[in-house]
Short mmCIF file of C-alpha atoms in Angstrom, two decimals:
data_model
loop_
_atom_site.label_atom_id
_atom_site.label_comp_id
_atom_site.label_asym_id
_atom_site.label_seq_id
_atom_site.Cartn_x
_atom_site.Cartn_y
_atom_site.Cartn_z
CA MET A 1 -0.76 -9.44 -15.72
CA ASN A 2 -3.92 -10.90 -17.26
CA TYR A 3 -6.61 -10.83 -14.58
CA ARG A 4 -9.61 -12.35 -16.39
CA HIS A 5 -11.65 -12.83 -13.30
CA SER A 6 -13.26 -16.20 -13.97
CA TYR A 7 -9.87 -17.75 -13.11
CA HIS A 8 -9.49 -15.83 -9.88
CA ALA A 9 -13.00 -15.36 -8.45
CA GLY A 10 -13.18 -15.89 -4.71
CA ASN A 11 -9.42 -15.76 -4.16
CA PHE A 12 -7.74 -13.99 -1.23
CA ALA A 13 -7.77 -10.68 -3.11
CA ASP A 14 -11.53 -10.95 -3.58
CA VAL A 15 -12.02 -11.70 0.10
CA LEU A 16 -10.47 -8.39 1.12
CA LYS A 17 -12.06 -6.38 -1.67
CA HIS A 18 -15.56 -7.75 -1.30
CA ALA A 19 -15.62 -7.82 2.50
CA VAL A 20 -14.71 -4.12 2.57
CA LEU A 21 -17.17 -3.35 -0.24
CA ALA A 22 -19.95 -5.01 1.75
CA GLN A 23 -19.02 -3.03 4.86
CA ILE A 24 -19.11 0.28 3.00
CA ILE A 25 -22.54 -0.50 1.53
CA THR A 26 -23.78 -1.57 4.96
CA TYR A 27 -22.59 1.77 6.33
CA LEU A 28 -24.37 3.69 3.53
CA LYS A 29 -27.61 1.96 4.51
CA ARG A 30 -27.56 3.57 7.95
CA LYS A 31 -29.28 6.59 6.37
CA ASP A 32 -32.69 6.29 4.69
CA GLN A 33 -31.57 8.44 1.75
CA ALA A 34 -30.94 6.49 -1.45
CA PHE A 35 -27.42 5.90 -2.75
CA ARG A 36 -25.87 4.64 -5.98
CA VAL A 37 -23.02 2.19 -6.49
CA ILE A 38 -21.03 2.81 -9.68
CA ASP A 39 -18.93 -0.25 -10.59
CA THR A 40 -16.51 0.79 -13.34
CA HIS A 41 -15.05 -2.63 -14.23
CA ALA A 42 -17.96 -4.87 -13.33
CA GLY A 43 -17.21 -8.25 -14.96
CA ILE A 44 -20.00 -10.79 -15.40
CA GLY A 45 -21.66 -10.55 -11.98
CA THR A 46 -21.63 -14.14 -10.71
CA TYR A 47 -18.93 -16.79 -11.05
CA ASP A 48 -19.29 -20.56 -11.12
CA LEU A 49 -16.50 -22.02 -9.00
CA SER A 50 -17.09 -25.43 -10.57
CA SER A 51 -16.20 -24.05 -14.02
CA ASN A 52 -13.09 -25.18 -15.88
CA GLU A 53 -11.50 -21.77 -15.36
CA ALA A 54 -12.02 -21.71 -11.58
CA GLN A 55 -11.02 -25.34 -11.19
CA LYS A 56 -7.88 -24.83 -13.26
CA THR A 57 -6.40 -22.41 -10.73
CA GLY A 58 -8.31 -23.41 -7.61
CA GLU A 59 -7.55 -20.01 -6.14
CA TRP A 60 -10.93 -19.76 -4.42
CA ARG A 61 -9.97 -22.64 -2.12
CA ASP A 62 -7.30 -20.41 -0.52
CA GLY A 63 -9.73 -17.50 -0.36
CA VAL A 64 -13.43 -17.83 0.37
CA GLY A 65 -12.96 -21.59 0.71
CA ARG A 66 -10.85 -21.17 3.83
CA LEU A 67 -13.39 -19.05 5.63
CA SER A 68 -16.53 -21.16 5.38
CA ASP A 69 -15.52 -23.40 8.32
CA ALA A 70 -12.79 -21.33 9.96
CA GLU A 71 -12.85 -20.32 13.60
CA LEU A 72 -13.09 -16.54 13.62
CA SER A 73 -12.89 -13.99 16.38
CA ALA A 74 -16.14 -12.22 17.17
CA GLU A 75 -14.79 -9.04 15.58
CA LEU A 76 -13.76 -10.67 12.30
CA LYS A 77 -16.97 -12.69 12.13
CA ALA A 78 -19.02 -9.50 12.46
CA PHE A 79 -16.91 -7.70 9.87
CA LEU A 80 -17.24 -10.49 7.30
CA ALA A 81 -20.92 -11.15 7.99
CA PRO A 82 -22.51 -8.95 5.25
CA TRP A 83 -20.24 -10.44 2.58
CA LEU A 84 -20.53 -14.06 3.78
CA GLU A 85 -24.31 -13.77 4.05
CA ALA A 86 -24.43 -12.68 0.40
CA VAL A 87 -22.29 -15.68 -0.58
CA GLU A 88 -24.66 -17.96 1.34
CA THR A 89 -27.65 -16.41 -0.43
CA LEU A 90 -26.23 -17.60 -3.76
CA ASN A 91 -25.62 -21.08 -2.34
CA PRO A 92 -28.87 -22.04 -0.58
CA ASP A 93 -28.02 -25.75 -0.68
CA GLY A 94 -24.74 -25.23 1.17
CA GLY A 95 -21.17 -25.32 -0.04
CA ILE A 96 -19.68 -22.66 -2.29
CA ARG A 97 -20.33 -23.12 -5.99
CA HIS A 98 -21.56 -19.65 -6.97
CA TYR A 99 -19.52 -16.60 -6.02
CA PRO A 100 -20.85 -13.01 -6.28
CA GLY A 101 -18.65 -10.55 -8.10
CA SER A 102 -18.90 -6.91 -7.11
CA PRO A 103 -22.08 -6.00 -9.05
CA LYS A 104 -23.99 -9.01 -7.76
CA LEU A 105 -22.73 -8.45 -4.22
CA SER A 106 -23.75 -4.80 -4.37
CA ARG A 107 -27.20 -5.70 -5.66
CA LEU A 108 -27.76 -8.29 -2.95
CA LEU A 109 -27.00 -5.68 -0.30
CA MET A 110 -29.04 -2.81 -1.75
CA ARG A 111 -32.46 -1.64 -0.57
CA LYS A 112 -35.39 -0.87 -2.86
CA GLN A 113 -34.46 2.83 -3.08
CA ASP A 114 -30.81 2.24 -4.02
CA ARG A 115 -29.36 1.92 -7.52
CA LEU A 116 -26.43 0.24 -9.28
CA THR A 117 -24.64 1.33 -12.44
CA ALA A 118 -22.52 -1.58 -13.69
CA ILE A 119 -20.00 -0.72 -16.42
CA GLU A 120 -18.09 -3.31 -18.43
CA LEU A 121 -16.02 -2.84 -21.60
CA HIS A 122 -15.63 -6.46 -22.77
CA PRO A 123 -18.59 -7.10 -25.14
CA ASP A 124 -19.22 -10.72 -24.13
CA ASP A 125 -18.96 -9.92 -20.42
CA ALA A 126 -21.22 -6.90 -20.80
CA ALA A 127 -23.81 -9.06 -22.56
CA ARG A 128 -23.70 -11.66 -19.77
CA LEU A 129 -24.00 -8.93 -17.16
CA ARG A 130 -26.97 -7.37 -18.95
CA SER A 131 -28.65 -10.76 -19.13
CA ALA A 132 -28.04 -11.38 -15.43
CA PHE A 133 -29.86 -8.18 -14.48
CA GLU A 134 -32.53 -8.23 -17.18
CA GLY A 135 -35.77 -6.76 -15.88
CA ASP A 136 -34.15 -5.32 -12.73
CA PHE A 137 -35.09 -1.63 -12.75
CA GLN A 138 -32.59 -0.85 -9.98
CA VAL A 139 -29.62 -1.83 -12.17
CA ARG A 140 -28.28 -0.14 -15.28
CA VAL A 141 -25.65 -2.04 -17.30
CA ILE A 142 -23.48 -0.01 -19.69
CA GLU A 143 -20.89 -1.29 -22.18
CA LEU A 144 -18.17 1.32 -21.81
CA ASP A 145 -14.54 1.85 -20.85
CA GLY A 146 -14.81 2.18 -17.09
CA TRP A 147 -12.20 4.94 -16.93
CA LEU A 148 -14.50 7.18 -19.00
CA SER A 149 -17.32 6.71 -16.51
CA LEU A 150 -15.37 8.63 -13.86
CA GLY A 151 -16.26 11.77 -15.76
CA ALA A 152 -19.45 10.98 -17.63
CA HIS A 153 -21.44 9.38 -14.80
CA LEU A 154 -20.58 11.65 -11.89
CA PRO A 155 -22.09 12.98 -9.79
CA PRO A 156 -25.00 10.54 -9.46
CA LYS A 157 -28.42 12.10 -9.10
CA GLU A 158 -28.73 10.56 -5.62
CA LYS A 159 -25.74 12.69 -4.47
CA ARG A 160 -24.65 9.77 -2.25
CA GLY A 161 -22.77 6.66 -3.14
CA LEU A 162 -19.75 4.52 -3.76
CA VAL A 163 -17.56 4.36 -6.85
CA LEU A 164 -15.72 1.04 -7.18
CA VAL A 165 -12.73 0.96 -9.55
CA ASP A 166 -11.42 -2.57 -10.04
CA PRO A 167 -9.43 -2.69 -13.30
CA PRO A 168 -7.96 -5.96 -14.65
CA PHE A 169 -4.37 -4.61 -14.80
CA GLU A 170 -3.93 -6.07 -18.28
CA ALA A 171 -2.28 -2.90 -19.62
CA ASP A 172 0.60 -0.71 -18.47
CA GLY A 173 -0.19 2.55 -16.76
CA GLU A 174 -3.11 1.47 -14.58
CA TYR A 175 -1.64 3.12 -11.47
CA ASP A 176 -1.38 6.46 -13.28
CA ARG A 177 -4.89 6.02 -14.66
CA MET A 178 -6.07 5.58 -11.07
CA ILE A 179 -4.51 8.89 -10.04
CA ASP A 180 -5.89 10.71 -13.09
CA GLY A 181 -9.31 9.10 -12.64
CA LEU A 182 -9.45 10.02 -8.97
CA ALA A 183 -8.48 13.61 -9.72
CA ARG A 184 -11.31 13.97 -12.25
CA ALA A 185 -13.90 12.04 -10.30
CA THR A 186 -13.36 13.71 -6.95
CA ARG A 187 -13.62 17.14 -8.51
CA ARG A 188 -17.04 16.22 -9.89
CA PHE A 189 -18.27 14.25 -6.87
CA PRO A 190 -16.17 15.26 -3.84
CA GLY A 191 -18.60 13.85 -1.29
CA GLY A 192 -18.62 10.33 -2.70
CA THR A 193 -16.78 7.31 -1.34
CA TYR A 194 -14.24 5.77 -3.72
CA MET A 195 -12.68 2.32 -3.46
CA LEU A 196 -9.93 1.34 -5.89
CA TRP A 197 -8.34 -2.11 -6.03
CA HIS A 198 -4.79 -2.90 -7.14
CA PRO A 199 -2.60 -6.01 -7.12
CA ILE A 200 0.54 -6.25 -5.02
CA LYS A 201 3.45 -7.89 -6.81
CA ALA A 202 7.19 -7.70 -6.25
CA ASP A 203 7.51 -5.03 -8.93
CA SER A 204 4.40 -3.01 -8.06
CA PRO A 205 5.31 0.72 -7.82
CA LEU A 206 3.69 1.15 -4.41
CA ALA A 207 6.01 3.84 -3.02
CA ALA A 208 5.61 6.01 -6.11
CA PHE A 209 1.86 5.40 -6.10
CA ASP A 210 1.59 6.50 -2.46
CA LYS A 211 3.54 9.69 -3.21
CA LYS A 212 1.11 10.53 -6.01
CA LEU A 213 -1.88 9.86 -3.75
CA ILE A 214 -0.41 12.18 -1.13
CA ALA A 215 0.28 14.82 -3.78
CA LEU A 216 -3.30 14.51 -5.00
CA GLY A 217 -4.27 15.56 -1.49
CA ARG A 218 -7.82 14.28 -1.27
CA PRO A 219 -8.94 14.42 2.37
CA ARG A 220 -9.26 11.08 4.13
CA THR A 221 -7.26 8.90 1.75
CA LEU A 222 -6.90 5.44 3.32
CA THR A 223 -4.68 2.66 1.97
CA VAL A 224 -5.35 -0.97 2.93
CA ARG A 225 -2.89 -3.71 1.99
CA MET A 226 -2.89 -7.40 2.79
CA LEU A 227 -0.05 -9.73 1.86
CA ALA A 228 -0.66 -13.46 1.54
CA ARG A 229 3.09 -14.09 1.39
CA ASP A 230 6.41 -12.26 1.21
CA ASN A 231 6.44 -9.64 -1.54
CA THR A 232 10.19 -9.31 -2.07
CA THR A 233 10.97 -12.57 -3.84
CA ALA A 234 7.82 -14.52 -4.73
CA PRO A 235 6.52 -14.05 -8.28
CA GLY A 236 2.88 -13.41 -9.13
CA LEU A 237 0.11 -11.95 -7.01
CA ASN A 238 1.42 -11.66 -3.45
CA GLY A 239 -1.11 -9.24 -2.01
CA SER A 240 -4.23 -7.18 -2.45
CA GLY A 241 -4.46 -3.42 -2.04
CA LEU A 242 -7.26 -0.89 -1.69
CA VAL A 243 -7.33 2.88 -1.82
CA ILE A 244 -10.42 4.32 -0.15
CA ILE A 245 -11.35 8.00 -0.36
CA ASN A 246 -13.93 9.22 2.19
CA PRO A 247 -14.18 5.85 3.99
CA PRO A 248 -16.85 5.31 6.64
CA PHE A 249 -15.61 6.83 9.87
CA THR A 250 -15.50 3.46 11.63
CA LEU A 251 -13.66 1.59 8.87
CA GLU A 252 -10.04 2.41 9.69
CA ALA A 253 -10.34 1.24 13.29
CA GLU A 254 -12.29 -1.88 12.29
CA LEU A 255 -9.66 -2.86 9.74
CA LYS A 256 -6.83 -2.36 12.22
CA THR A 257 -8.63 -4.80 14.50
CA VAL A 258 -9.55 -7.54 12.00
CA LEU A 259 -7.13 -7.39 9.09
CA PRO A 260 -4.09 -8.96 10.81
CA GLU A 261 -6.25 -11.98 11.72
CA LEU A 262 -7.61 -12.21 8.17
CA ALA A 263 -4.08 -12.07 6.73
CA THR A 264 -3.05 -14.95 8.99
CA LEU A 265 -6.08 -17.03 7.95
CA LEU A 266 -5.36 -16.46 4.26
CA ALA A 267 -1.57 -16.80 4.44
CA GLN A 268 0.09 -18.74 1.63
CA GLY A 269 3.60 -18.60 3.05
CA PRO A 270 5.94 -16.60 5.28
CA GLY A 271 5.52 -12.85 5.16
CA ALA A 272 1.73 -12.61 5.36
CA ALA A 273 0.90 -9.19 6.79
CA ALA A 274 -1.58 -6.34 6.92
CA GLU A 275 -1.10 -2.57 6.72
CA ILE A 276 -3.66 0.21 7.12
CA ARG A 277 -2.54 3.82 6.67
CA MET A 278 -4.37 7.14 6.48
CA LEU A 279 -2.15 8.77 3.86
CA VAL A 280 -4.08 12.06 3.87
CA GLY A 281 -6.14 13.09 6.88
CA GLU A 282 -8.96 15.59 7.30
CA SER A 283 -8.74 18.82 5.32
#
């Protein structure tokens, strides 16, 4: 599965991932103490939805495009607010042309004392990312394999923060790399919050992945999965999944309230659904 993100920016998978990312950062800001966001597969930062790539697939129209004028419950509106406000900041003239990827979204939500480490392996993307944050002393851009950063860049000196792992799933073995990366990272920085994204396709090894997460045994391991359509027969990307270690204490209950509604709003066919499970509880 080639997931070069310029084709997919703003799609239903991004909606889930970025709305939850924004909520976690908002939660971290409740304390005055500084935090760091480490984004291991950062991409280019901001995406132009009028580009040839975005227009070719049009996936954003069934993602962020559906939510700009949708009628939302008060609970879902509040949950999406930090993310949607960041999108609006990039589009001051209205509409949705520019979409914030995870490093840009994180930066828009940070305070002056907070920091971002954005890691990207692809040389051209890393150069664009570096250019986008040129002169910003709160952001460090590193050209590096993001999987290596789970050892080399932890723990952050702030001793608080979020590690976002959002690989492109272009190579085999990404699920096992997630387990291995989590094992290493959480030994070095056990108090951090970790959010890992994965696609949901008909052949995704979700049951085996869950067993490995349970065997890893990290306290407070939450899985969040949203299907846009049935996952037993349809080809391609049918859903979006997150693994969150040490989530904010309010997040599980909030997601159980709002995610079924979000799945309905973003449905692309029969079988749209939401599932939130605490695979491993408190130690």
